[in-house]
Tab-separated table of C-alpha atoms in Angstrom:
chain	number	residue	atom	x	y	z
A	1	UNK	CA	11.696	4.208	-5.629
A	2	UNK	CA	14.621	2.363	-4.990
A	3	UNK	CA	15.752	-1.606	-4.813
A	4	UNK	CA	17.903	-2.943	-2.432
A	5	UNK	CA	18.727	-5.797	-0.656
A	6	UNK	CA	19.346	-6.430	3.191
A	7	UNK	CA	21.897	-8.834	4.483
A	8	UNK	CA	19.884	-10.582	7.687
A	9	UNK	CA	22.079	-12.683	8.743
A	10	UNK	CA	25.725	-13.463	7.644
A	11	UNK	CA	25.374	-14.909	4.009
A	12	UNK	CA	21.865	-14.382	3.336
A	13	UNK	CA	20.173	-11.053	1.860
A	14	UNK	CA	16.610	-10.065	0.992
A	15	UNK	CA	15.580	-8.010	-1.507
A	16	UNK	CA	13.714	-4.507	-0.330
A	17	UNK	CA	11.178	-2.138	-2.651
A	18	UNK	CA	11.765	1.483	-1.045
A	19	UNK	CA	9.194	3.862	-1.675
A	20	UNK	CA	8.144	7.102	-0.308
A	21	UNK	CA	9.425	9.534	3.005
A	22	UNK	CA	7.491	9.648	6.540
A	23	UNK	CA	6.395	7.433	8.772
A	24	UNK	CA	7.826	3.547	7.659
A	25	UNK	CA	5.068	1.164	7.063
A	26	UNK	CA	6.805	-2.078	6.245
A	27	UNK	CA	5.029	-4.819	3.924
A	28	UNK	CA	5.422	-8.605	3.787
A	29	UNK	CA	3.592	-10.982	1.388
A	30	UNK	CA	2.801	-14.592	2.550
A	31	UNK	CA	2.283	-17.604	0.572
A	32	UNK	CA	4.946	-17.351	-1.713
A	33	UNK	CA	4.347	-13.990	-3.193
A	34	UNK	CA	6.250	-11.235	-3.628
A	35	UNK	CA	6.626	-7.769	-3.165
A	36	UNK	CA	4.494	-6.844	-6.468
A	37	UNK	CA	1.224	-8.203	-4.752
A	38	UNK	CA	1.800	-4.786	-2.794
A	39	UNK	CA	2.037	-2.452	-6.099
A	40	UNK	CA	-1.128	-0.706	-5.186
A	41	UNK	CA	-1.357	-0.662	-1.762
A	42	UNK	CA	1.910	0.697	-2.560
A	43	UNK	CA	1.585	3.352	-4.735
A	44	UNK	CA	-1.279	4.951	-2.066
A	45	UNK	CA	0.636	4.550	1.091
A	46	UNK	CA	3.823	6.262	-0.620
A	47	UNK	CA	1.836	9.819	-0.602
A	48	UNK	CA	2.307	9.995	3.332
A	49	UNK	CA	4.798	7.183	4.412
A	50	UNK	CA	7.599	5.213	3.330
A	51	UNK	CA	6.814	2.202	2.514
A	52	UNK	CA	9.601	-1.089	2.290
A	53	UNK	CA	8.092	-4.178	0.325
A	54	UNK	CA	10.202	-6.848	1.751
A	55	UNK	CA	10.432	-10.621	-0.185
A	56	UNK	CA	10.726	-12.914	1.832
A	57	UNK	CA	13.697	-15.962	1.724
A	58	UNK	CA	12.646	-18.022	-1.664
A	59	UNK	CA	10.384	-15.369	-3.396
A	60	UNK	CA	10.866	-12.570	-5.743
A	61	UNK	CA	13.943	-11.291	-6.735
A	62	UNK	CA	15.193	-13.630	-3.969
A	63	UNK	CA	13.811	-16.630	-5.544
A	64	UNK	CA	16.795	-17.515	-6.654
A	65	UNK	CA	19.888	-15.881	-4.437
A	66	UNK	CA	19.141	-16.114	-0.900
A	67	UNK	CA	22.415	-16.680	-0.419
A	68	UNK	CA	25.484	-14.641	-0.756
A	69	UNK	CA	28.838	-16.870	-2.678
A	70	UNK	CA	31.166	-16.743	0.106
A	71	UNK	CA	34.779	-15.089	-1.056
């Protein structure tokens, strides 16, 4: 398992859960949750697939750096 994060657009990065090798099955939770609703869903899928847990701008490990300082 690995966590990363994605830069979308210039200045602004996601964070990613990486689990698993095969066919990519990505997950997004809605209404303000993150990717830890997905834990168990997760943790089954990850046997066959690999599975990326994205948060979403303003939750999770995003919740608080959506954006990149700019140098």
């Amino acid at each position: 398992m690995t966590h990363s994060y994605v830069e979308v657009e210039p200045g602004v990065r996601l964070h990613v859960q990486d689990v698993g090798s095969g066919p990519v099955v990505v997950l997004l939770a809605g209404f303000g949750l993150d990717h830890e609703v997905w834990d168990g869903t997760v943790c089954t899928l990850s046997v066959r697939h690999r599975v990326l847990a994205v948060d979403l701008r303003g939750t999770g490990r995003d919740r608080k750096s959506t954006r990149l300082n700019s140098s």
